[in-house]
C-alpha cells in the first residue's frame, strides 16, 4: 500500500523560530492535507493542497504540494507556544477516499 | 457552527462488555469514517460509509462493527472489548468518496479505556 515518510519525528524550538516539516512518498497523491492534533483532541485541518506546485498560506502556516506529486512541506513562521502539538500530513491517492497518514511530527515550543 | 460531534468524550468499559460510541455531524456530508488511534501513532481507518454503503478495511477485526441509521449519525460498536482496544476513536466526515479528492473533518474523539 501507499506509505508516507514524515520528518522530523520531533522538534524542539524556541518561541519565535521558524519550523519546517515534510512528507515524502514513492507514490503519487492527488491531494495533500496537513492536520494539527492537540493532546486528547481530534486532528484539525490546517491546509489542503490540490495541485502540483501549489503554495498555500493560512496565517503563519505555509504548505506546498510538490511538483512530482510525491511530497509536501509545511512551514510555520514565528512559532508561538500554542503551536505545540502533533502535525500530520495526509495524502489522498488515485484509488479513492482513503487517506494515507504520515507518522506525525511532535512540535515543542519553549517560551 | 457546522461540526462533527462525538459522545461520550471518555468511555470506560470492562473487558468483554459491549460498548457503543456515537458520532453525529451537522455538515451534511455523505461519507463518515471511523478511525482508531493509539498513543503517538497516526489514525488507522477501521471502516467508512459512503451514504448507506458500508466499506470495511481488510484488517479491521470482526469485533468492530458500525451502523449508520441516517445521514447525520454513525455508531461504532465493539462487541467484546479487549485490553488492546483501548485507544482514541475518531469519527470523520467528508463531502464525497470514491474517485474524488476531498478533505476529511474530524470530531474531538472518544477516549476508550478497557478495565
PDB file of C-alpha atoms in Angstrom:
ATOM      1  CA  UNK A   1       0.000   0.000   0.000  1.00  0.00           C
ATOM      2  CA  UNK A   2       0.914   3.668  -0.113  1.00  0.00           C
ATOM      3  CA  UNK A   3       3.200   4.991   2.604  1.00  0.00           C
ATOM      4  CA  UNK A   4       4.206   8.455   3.706  1.00  0.00           C
ATOM      5  CA  UNK A   5       7.512   9.253   5.361  1.00  0.00           C
ATOM      6  CA  UNK A   6       7.196  12.303   7.585  1.00  0.00           C
ATOM      7  CA  UNK A   7      10.165  14.093   9.087  1.00  0.00           C
ATOM      8  CA  UNK A   8      11.341  15.089  11.511  1.00  0.00           C
ATOM      9  CA  UNK A   9       9.631  12.888  14.114  1.00  0.00           C
ATOM     10  CA  UNK A  10      10.031  15.596  16.739  1.00  0.00           C
ATOM     11  CA  UNK A  11      11.250  19.162  17.013  1.00  0.00           C
ATOM     12  CA  UNK A  12      12.188  21.302  19.998  1.00  0.00           C
ATOM     13  CA  UNK A  13      12.373  25.003  19.183  1.00  0.00           C
ATOM     14  CA  UNK A  14      12.344  28.390  20.845  1.00  0.00           C
ATOM     15  CA  UNK A  15       9.380  30.715  20.575  1.00  0.00           C
ATOM     16  CA  UNK A  16       9.767  32.964  17.537  1.00  0.00           C
ATOM     17  CA  UNK A  17      11.698  30.456  15.458  1.00  0.00           C
ATOM     18  CA  UNK A  18      10.509  29.177  12.088  1.00  0.00           C
ATOM     19  CA  UNK A  19       9.719  25.481  11.629  1.00  0.00           C
ATOM     20  CA  UNK A  20       9.699  23.216   8.593  1.00  0.00           C
ATOM     21  CA  UNK A  21       8.489  19.644   8.254  1.00  0.00           C
ATOM     22  CA  UNK A  22       7.883  17.477   5.217  1.00  0.00           C
ATOM     23  CA  UNK A  23       6.377  14.303   3.864  1.00  0.00           C
ATOM     24  CA  UNK A  24       7.605  12.161   1.019  1.00  0.00           C
ATOM     25  CA  UNK A  25       6.252   9.118  -0.741  1.00  0.00           C
ATOM     26  CA  UNK A  26       7.124   6.761  -3.560  1.00  0.00           C
ATOM     27  CA  UNK A  27       3.508   7.073  -4.766  1.00  0.00           C
ATOM     28  CA  UNK A  28       1.667   9.942  -6.408  1.00  0.00           C
ATOM     29  CA  UNK A  29      -1.045  11.751  -4.465  1.00  0.00           C
ATOM     30  CA  UNK A  30      -3.874  13.910  -5.794  1.00  0.00           C
ATOM     31  CA  UNK A  31      -4.394  15.819  -2.559  1.00  0.00           C
ATOM     32  CA  UNK A  32      -2.186  16.699   0.376  1.00  0.00           C
ATOM     33  CA  UNK A  33      -3.675  17.639   3.721  1.00  0.00           C
ATOM     34  CA  UNK A  34      -1.947  18.965   6.819  1.00  0.00           C
ATOM     35  CA  UNK A  35      -3.538  18.446  10.238  1.00  0.00           C
ATOM     36  CA  UNK A  36      -2.651  19.538  13.779  1.00  0.00           C
ATOM     37  CA  UNK A  37      -3.660  17.443  16.757  1.00  0.00           C
ATOM     38  CA  UNK A  38      -3.651  18.709  20.336  1.00  0.00           C
ATOM     39  CA  UNK A  39      -3.475  16.194  23.208  1.00  0.00           C
ATOM     40  CA  UNK A  40      -6.823  14.492  23.767  1.00  0.00           C
ATOM     41  CA  UNK A  41      -8.421  16.095  20.728  1.00  0.00           C
ATOM     42  CA  UNK A  42      -9.128  15.147  17.128  1.00  0.00           C
ATOM     43  CA  UNK A  43      -6.956  16.345  14.227  1.00  0.00           C
ATOM     44  CA  UNK A  44      -7.835  19.779  12.894  1.00  0.00           C
ATOM     45  CA  UNK A  45      -7.396  20.504   9.211  1.00  0.00           C
ATOM     46  CA  UNK A  46      -4.879  23.303   8.631  1.00  0.00           C
ATOM     47  CA  UNK A  47      -4.276  23.381   4.896  1.00  0.00           C
ATOM     48  CA  UNK A  48      -5.474  21.410   1.854  1.00  0.00           C
ATOM     49  CA  UNK A  49      -3.477  21.272  -1.393  1.00  0.00           C
ATOM     50  CA  UNK A  50      -4.891  20.079  -4.700  1.00  0.00           C
ATOM     51  CA  UNK A  51      -2.467  20.977  -7.479  1.00  0.00           C
ATOM     52  CA  UNK A  52       1.167  20.073  -8.081  1.00  0.00           C
ATOM     53  CA  UNK A  53       3.296  23.113  -7.297  1.00  0.00           C
ATOM     54  CA  UNK A  54       0.520  24.797  -5.320  1.00  0.00           C
ATOM     55  CA  UNK A  55       1.696  27.008  -2.453  1.00  0.00           C
ATOM     56  CA  UNK A  56      -0.975  27.892   0.112  1.00  0.00           C
ATOM     57  CA  UNK A  57      -0.846  30.009   3.264  1.00  0.00           C
ATOM     58  CA  UNK A  58      -3.049  30.074   6.339  1.00  0.00           C
ATOM     59  CA  UNK A  59      -1.817  32.818   8.672  1.00  0.00           C
ATOM     60  CA  UNK A  60       1.695  31.874   9.784  1.00  0.00           C
ATOM     61  CA  UNK A  61       1.428  28.492   8.063  1.00  0.00           C
ATOM     62  CA  UNK A  62       2.558  27.831   4.506  1.00  0.00           C
ATOM     63  CA  UNK A  63       2.353  24.489   2.716  1.00  0.00           C
ATOM     64  CA  UNK A  64       3.361  23.340  -0.736  1.00  0.00           C
ATOM     65  CA  UNK A  65       2.302  20.457  -2.978  1.00  0.00           C
ATOM     66  CA  UNK A  66       5.481  19.110  -4.589  1.00  0.00           C
ATOM     67  CA  UNK A  67       5.879  19.257  -8.357  1.00  0.00           C
ATOM     68  CA  UNK A  68       6.375  15.494  -8.572  1.00  0.00           C
ATOM     69  CA  UNK A  69       3.152  14.991  -6.528  1.00  0.00           C
ATOM     70  CA  UNK A  70       5.155  12.764  -4.198  1.00  0.00           C
ATOM     71  CA  UNK A  71       5.973  15.259  -1.470  1.00  0.00           C
ATOM     72  CA  UNK A  72       4.726  18.205   0.528  1.00  0.00           C
ATOM     73  CA  UNK A  73       6.122  20.510   3.176  1.00  0.00           C
ATOM     74  CA  UNK A  74       4.647  22.651   5.929  1.00  0.00           C
ATOM     75  CA  UNK A  75       6.340  25.771   7.300  1.00  0.00           C
ATOM     76  CA  UNK A  76       5.362  27.612  10.454  1.00  0.00           C
ATOM     77  CA  UNK A  77       6.813  31.080  10.855  1.00  0.00           C
ATOM     78  CA  UNK A  78       7.433  32.902  14.122  1.00  0.00           C
ATOM     79  CA  UNK A  79       6.298  29.992  16.298  1.00  0.00           C
ATOM     80  CA  UNK A  80       4.305  30.610  19.465  1.00  0.00           C
ATOM     81  CA  UNK A  81       3.601  28.306  22.431  1.00  0.00           C
ATOM     82  CA  UNK A  82       0.132  27.336  21.148  1.00  0.00           C
ATOM     83  CA  UNK A  83       1.764  25.803  18.062  1.00  0.00           C
ATOM     84  CA  UNK A  84       2.683  22.857  20.287  1.00  0.00           C
ATOM     85  CA  UNK A  85       1.110  19.620  19.125  1.00  0.00           C
ATOM     86  CA  UNK A  86       1.449  16.790  16.622  1.00  0.00           C
ATOM     87  CA  UNK A  87       1.340  17.685  12.942  1.00  0.00           C
ATOM     88  CA  UNK A  88       0.240  15.033  10.477  1.00  0.00           C
ATOM     89  CA  UNK A  89       0.479  15.089   6.739  1.00  0.00           C
ATOM     90  CA  UNK A  90      -2.073  13.021   4.861  1.00  0.00           C
ATOM     91  CA  UNK A  91      -2.349  12.173   1.201  1.00  0.00           C
ATOM     92  CA  UNK A  92      -5.301  11.149  -0.890  1.00  0.00           C
ATOM     93  CA  UNK A  93      -4.270   8.907  -3.746  1.00  0.00           C
ATOM     94  CA  UNK A  94      -5.824   7.961  -7.021  1.00  0.00           C
ATOM     95  CA  UNK A  95      -7.713   4.969  -5.658  1.00  0.00           C
ATOM     96  CA  UNK A  96     -10.469   6.700  -3.746  1.00  0.00           C
ATOM     97  CA  UNK A  97     -11.231   8.229  -0.387  1.00  0.00           C
ATOM     98  CA  UNK A  98      -8.731   6.525   1.911  1.00  0.00           C
ATOM     99  CA  UNK A  99      -6.277   8.951   3.455  1.00  0.00           C
ATOM    100  CA  UNK A 100      -2.704   7.805   3.978  1.00  0.00           C
ATOM    101  CA  UNK A 101      -1.198   9.456   7.062  1.00  0.00           C
ATOM    102  CA  UNK A 102       2.384  10.285   7.854  1.00  0.00           C
ATOM    103  CA  UNK A 103       3.771   9.241  11.226  1.00  0.00           C
ATOM    104  CA  UNK A 104       3.454  12.744  12.645  1.00  0.00           C
ATOM    105  CA  UNK A 105       5.847  15.446  13.828  1.00  0.00           C
ATOM    106  CA  UNK A 106       5.718  16.296  17.532  1.00  0.00           C
ATOM    107  CA  UNK A 107       6.434  20.018  17.929  1.00  0.00           C
ATOM    108  CA  UNK A 108       7.523  21.531  21.233  1.00  0.00           C
ATOM    109  CA  UNK A 109       7.900  25.304  21.544  1.00  0.00           C
ATOM    110  CA  UNK A 110       9.813  26.667  24.501  1.00  0.00           C
ATOM    111  CA  UNK A 111       8.712  30.136  25.634  1.00  0.00           C
TER     112      UNK A 111
ATOM    113  CA  UNK B   1     -21.311  26.126  13.596  1.00  0.00           C
ATOM    114  CA  UNK B   2     -21.279  23.030  11.421  1.00  0.00           C
ATOM    115  CA  UNK B   3     -19.322  20.315  13.128  1.00  0.00           C
ATOM    116  CA  UNK B   4     -18.610  16.704  13.983  1.00  0.00           C
ATOM    117  CA  UNK B   5     -19.680  15.686  17.482  1.00  0.00           C
ATOM    118  CA  UNK B   6     -18.626  12.594  19.385  1.00  0.00           C
ATOM    119  CA  UNK B   7     -20.162  11.250  22.559  1.00  0.00           C
ATOM    120  CA  UNK B   8     -19.053  10.445  25.081  1.00  0.00           C
ATOM    121  CA  UNK B   9     -15.593  12.056  25.132  1.00  0.00           C
ATOM    122  CA  UNK B  10     -14.404   9.456  27.634  1.00  0.00           C
ATOM    123  CA  UNK B  11     -15.724   5.924  27.956  1.00  0.00           C
ATOM    124  CA  UNK B  12     -14.684   3.241  30.403  1.00  0.00           C
ATOM    125  CA  UNK B  13     -15.822  -0.315  29.798  1.00  0.00           C
ATOM    126  CA  UNK B  14     -14.990  -3.703  31.224  1.00  0.00           C
ATOM    127  CA  UNK B  15     -13.158  -6.425  29.389  1.00  0.00           C
ATOM    128  CA  UNK B  16     -15.685  -8.246  27.203  1.00  0.00           C
ATOM    129  CA  UNK B  17     -18.562  -5.826  27.858  1.00  0.00           C
ATOM    130  CA  UNK B  18     -20.073  -4.425  24.650  1.00  0.00           C
ATOM    131  CA  UNK B  19     -19.720  -0.695  24.135  1.00  0.00           C
ATOM    132  CA  UNK B  20     -21.119   1.769  21.597  1.00  0.00           C
ATOM    133  CA  UNK B  21     -19.550   5.056  20.601  1.00  0.00           C
ATOM    134  CA  UNK B  22     -21.548   7.650  18.721  1.00  0.00           C
ATOM    135  CA  UNK B  23     -20.850  10.323  16.156  1.00  0.00           C
ATOM    136  CA  UNK B  24     -23.108  12.969  14.695  1.00  0.00           C
ATOM    137  CA  UNK B  25     -22.481  15.667  12.136  1.00  0.00           C
ATOM    138  CA  UNK B  26     -24.177  18.854  11.037  1.00  0.00           C
ATOM    139  CA  UNK B  27     -22.060  19.216   7.894  1.00  0.00           C
ATOM    140  CA  UNK B  28     -24.481  17.124   5.791  1.00  0.00           C
ATOM    141  CA  UNK B  29     -21.530  15.156   4.474  1.00  0.00           C
ATOM    142  CA  UNK B  30     -22.284  11.887   2.730  1.00  0.00           C
ATOM    143  CA  UNK B  31     -19.197   9.986   3.899  1.00  0.00           C
ATOM    144  CA  UNK B  32     -18.476   9.099   7.518  1.00  0.00           C
ATOM    145  CA  UNK B  33     -15.355   7.351   8.798  1.00  0.00           C
ATOM    146  CA  UNK B  34     -14.229   5.628  11.988  1.00  0.00           C
ATOM    147  CA  UNK B  35     -10.562   5.649  12.913  1.00  0.00           C
ATOM    148  CA  UNK B  36      -8.665   4.080  15.781  1.00  0.00           C
ATOM    149  CA  UNK B  37      -5.684   5.995  17.122  1.00  0.00           C
ATOM    150  CA  UNK B  38      -3.234   4.618  19.653  1.00  0.00           C
ATOM    151  CA  UNK B  39      -0.762   6.742  21.531  1.00  0.00           C
ATOM    152  CA  UNK B  40       1.780   8.596  19.368  1.00  0.00           C
ATOM    153  CA  UNK B  41       0.528   6.907  16.202  1.00  0.00           C
ATOM    154  CA  UNK B  42      -1.348   8.107  13.142  1.00  0.00           C
ATOM    155  CA  UNK B  43      -5.090   7.390  12.917  1.00  0.00           C
ATOM    156  CA  UNK B  44      -5.905   3.967  11.460  1.00  0.00           C
ATOM    157  CA  UNK B  45      -9.032   3.625   9.322  1.00  0.00           C
ATOM    158  CA  UNK B  46     -11.460   0.951  10.532  1.00  0.00           C
ATOM    159  CA  UNK B  47     -14.308   1.453   8.053  1.00  0.00           C
ATOM    160  CA  UNK B  48     -16.366   4.087   6.327  1.00  0.00           C
ATOM    161  CA  UNK B  49     -19.856   4.676   4.994  1.00  0.00           C
ATOM    162  CA  UNK B  50     -20.453   6.243   1.621  1.00  0.00           C
ATOM    163  CA  UNK B  51     -24.105   7.168   2.134  1.00  0.00           C
ATOM    164  CA  UNK B  52     -25.521   3.805   3.297  1.00  0.00           C
ATOM    165  CA  UNK B  53     -22.787   1.819   1.615  1.00  0.00           C
ATOM    166  CA  UNK B  54     -20.550   0.165   4.238  1.00  0.00           C
ATOM    167  CA  UNK B  55     -16.847  -0.293   3.441  1.00  0.00           C
ATOM    168  CA  UNK B  56     -14.784  -2.354   5.844  1.00  0.00           C
ATOM    169  CA  UNK B  57     -10.985  -2.258   5.858  1.00  0.00           C
ATOM    170  CA  UNK B  58      -9.455  -5.688   5.295  1.00  0.00           C
ATOM    171  CA  UNK B  59      -7.585  -5.710   8.609  1.00  0.00           C
ATOM    172  CA  UNK B  60     -10.415  -4.440  10.826  1.00  0.00           C
ATOM    173  CA  UNK B  61     -11.230  -7.118  13.418  1.00  0.00           C
ATOM    174  CA  UNK B  62     -14.721  -8.659  13.371  1.00  0.00           C
ATOM    175  CA  UNK B  63     -15.120  -7.368  16.906  1.00  0.00           C
ATOM    176  CA  UNK B  64     -15.711  -3.902  15.440  1.00  0.00           C
ATOM    177  CA  UNK B  65     -18.977  -3.086  13.720  1.00  0.00           C
ATOM    178  CA  UNK B  66     -20.745   0.044  12.635  1.00  0.00           C
ATOM    179  CA  UNK B  67     -24.238   1.365  11.964  1.00  0.00           C
ATOM    180  CA  UNK B  68     -25.390   4.430  10.128  1.00  0.00           C
ATOM    181  CA  UNK B  69     -29.132   4.881  10.633  1.00  0.00           C
ATOM    182  CA  UNK B  70     -29.263   8.198   8.775  1.00  0.00           C
ATOM    183  CA  UNK B  71     -27.015  10.850   7.199  1.00  0.00           C
ATOM    184  CA  UNK B  72     -26.246  12.574  10.478  1.00  0.00           C
ATOM    185  CA  UNK B  73     -25.416   9.692  12.800  1.00  0.00           C
ATOM    186  CA  UNK B  74     -22.915   6.867  12.820  1.00  0.00           C
ATOM    187  CA  UNK B  75     -22.142   4.375  15.594  1.00  0.00           C
ATOM    188  CA  UNK B  76     -19.151   2.216  16.398  1.00  0.00           C
ATOM    189  CA  UNK B  77     -19.953  -0.999  18.238  1.00  0.00           C
ATOM    190  CA  UNK B  78     -17.241  -3.028  19.915  1.00  0.00           C
ATOM    191  CA  UNK B  79     -18.784  -6.386  20.703  1.00  0.00           C
ATOM    192  CA  UNK B  80     -16.242  -7.756  23.169  1.00  0.00           C
ATOM    193  CA  UNK B  81     -13.592  -5.161  24.007  1.00  0.00           C
ATOM    194  CA  UNK B  82     -10.153  -6.431  24.840  1.00  0.00           C
ATOM    195  CA  UNK B  83      -7.362  -4.581  26.587  1.00  0.00           C
ATOM    196  CA  UNK B  84      -5.790  -3.964  23.187  1.00  0.00           C
ATOM    197  CA  UNK B  85      -8.846  -1.999  22.075  1.00  0.00           C
ATOM    198  CA  UNK B  86      -8.096   0.826  24.478  1.00  0.00           C
ATOM    199  CA  UNK B  87      -7.474   3.797  22.215  1.00  0.00           C
ATOM    200  CA  UNK B  88      -8.823   7.091  20.930  1.00  0.00           C
ATOM    201  CA  UNK B  89     -11.648   6.573  18.441  1.00  0.00           C
ATOM    202  CA  UNK B  90     -12.075   9.309  15.888  1.00  0.00           C
ATOM    203  CA  UNK B  91     -15.037   9.972  13.646  1.00  0.00           C
ATOM    204  CA  UNK B  92     -14.522  11.971  10.462  1.00  0.00           C
ATOM    205  CA  UNK B  93     -16.681  13.148   7.584  1.00  0.00           C
ATOM    206  CA  UNK B  94     -16.183  14.262   4.019  1.00  0.00           C
ATOM    207  CA  UNK B  95     -18.382  15.505   1.216  1.00  0.00           C
ATOM    208  CA  UNK B  96     -17.668  12.800  -1.295  1.00  0.00           C
ATOM    209  CA  UNK B  97     -15.997   9.457  -1.569  1.00  0.00           C
ATOM    210  CA  UNK B  98     -14.711   7.330  -4.369  1.00  0.00           C
ATOM    211  CA  UNK B  99     -12.670   8.855  -7.189  1.00  0.00           C
ATOM    212  CA  UNK B 100     -12.743  12.243  -5.563  1.00  0.00           C
ATOM    213  CA  UNK B 101     -10.052  14.205  -3.790  1.00  0.00           C
ATOM    214  CA  UNK B 102     -11.543  15.641  -0.642  1.00  0.00           C
ATOM    215  CA  UNK B 103     -10.981  16.900   2.848  1.00  0.00           C
ATOM    216  CA  UNK B 104     -11.866  14.942   5.982  1.00  0.00           C
ATOM    217  CA  UNK B 105     -13.098  16.733   9.091  1.00  0.00           C
ATOM    218  CA  UNK B 106     -12.570  15.033  12.423  1.00  0.00           C
ATOM    219  CA  UNK B 107     -14.546  15.048  15.628  1.00  0.00           C
ATOM    220  CA  UNK B 108     -12.861  15.525  19.018  1.00  0.00           C
ATOM    221  CA  UNK B 109     -12.628  11.773  19.597  1.00  0.00           C
ATOM    222  CA  UNK B 110     -13.713   9.337  22.313  1.00  0.00           C
ATOM    223  CA  UNK B 111     -11.021   8.005  24.615  1.00  0.00           C
ATOM    224  CA  UNK B 112     -11.872   4.374  25.412  1.00  0.00           C
ATOM    225  CA  UNK B 113     -10.440   2.690  28.479  1.00  0.00           C
ATOM    226  CA  UNK B 114     -10.884  -1.063  28.986  1.00  0.00           C
ATOM    227  CA  UNK B 115     -10.536  -2.368  32.539  1.00  0.00           C
TER     228      UNK B 115
END
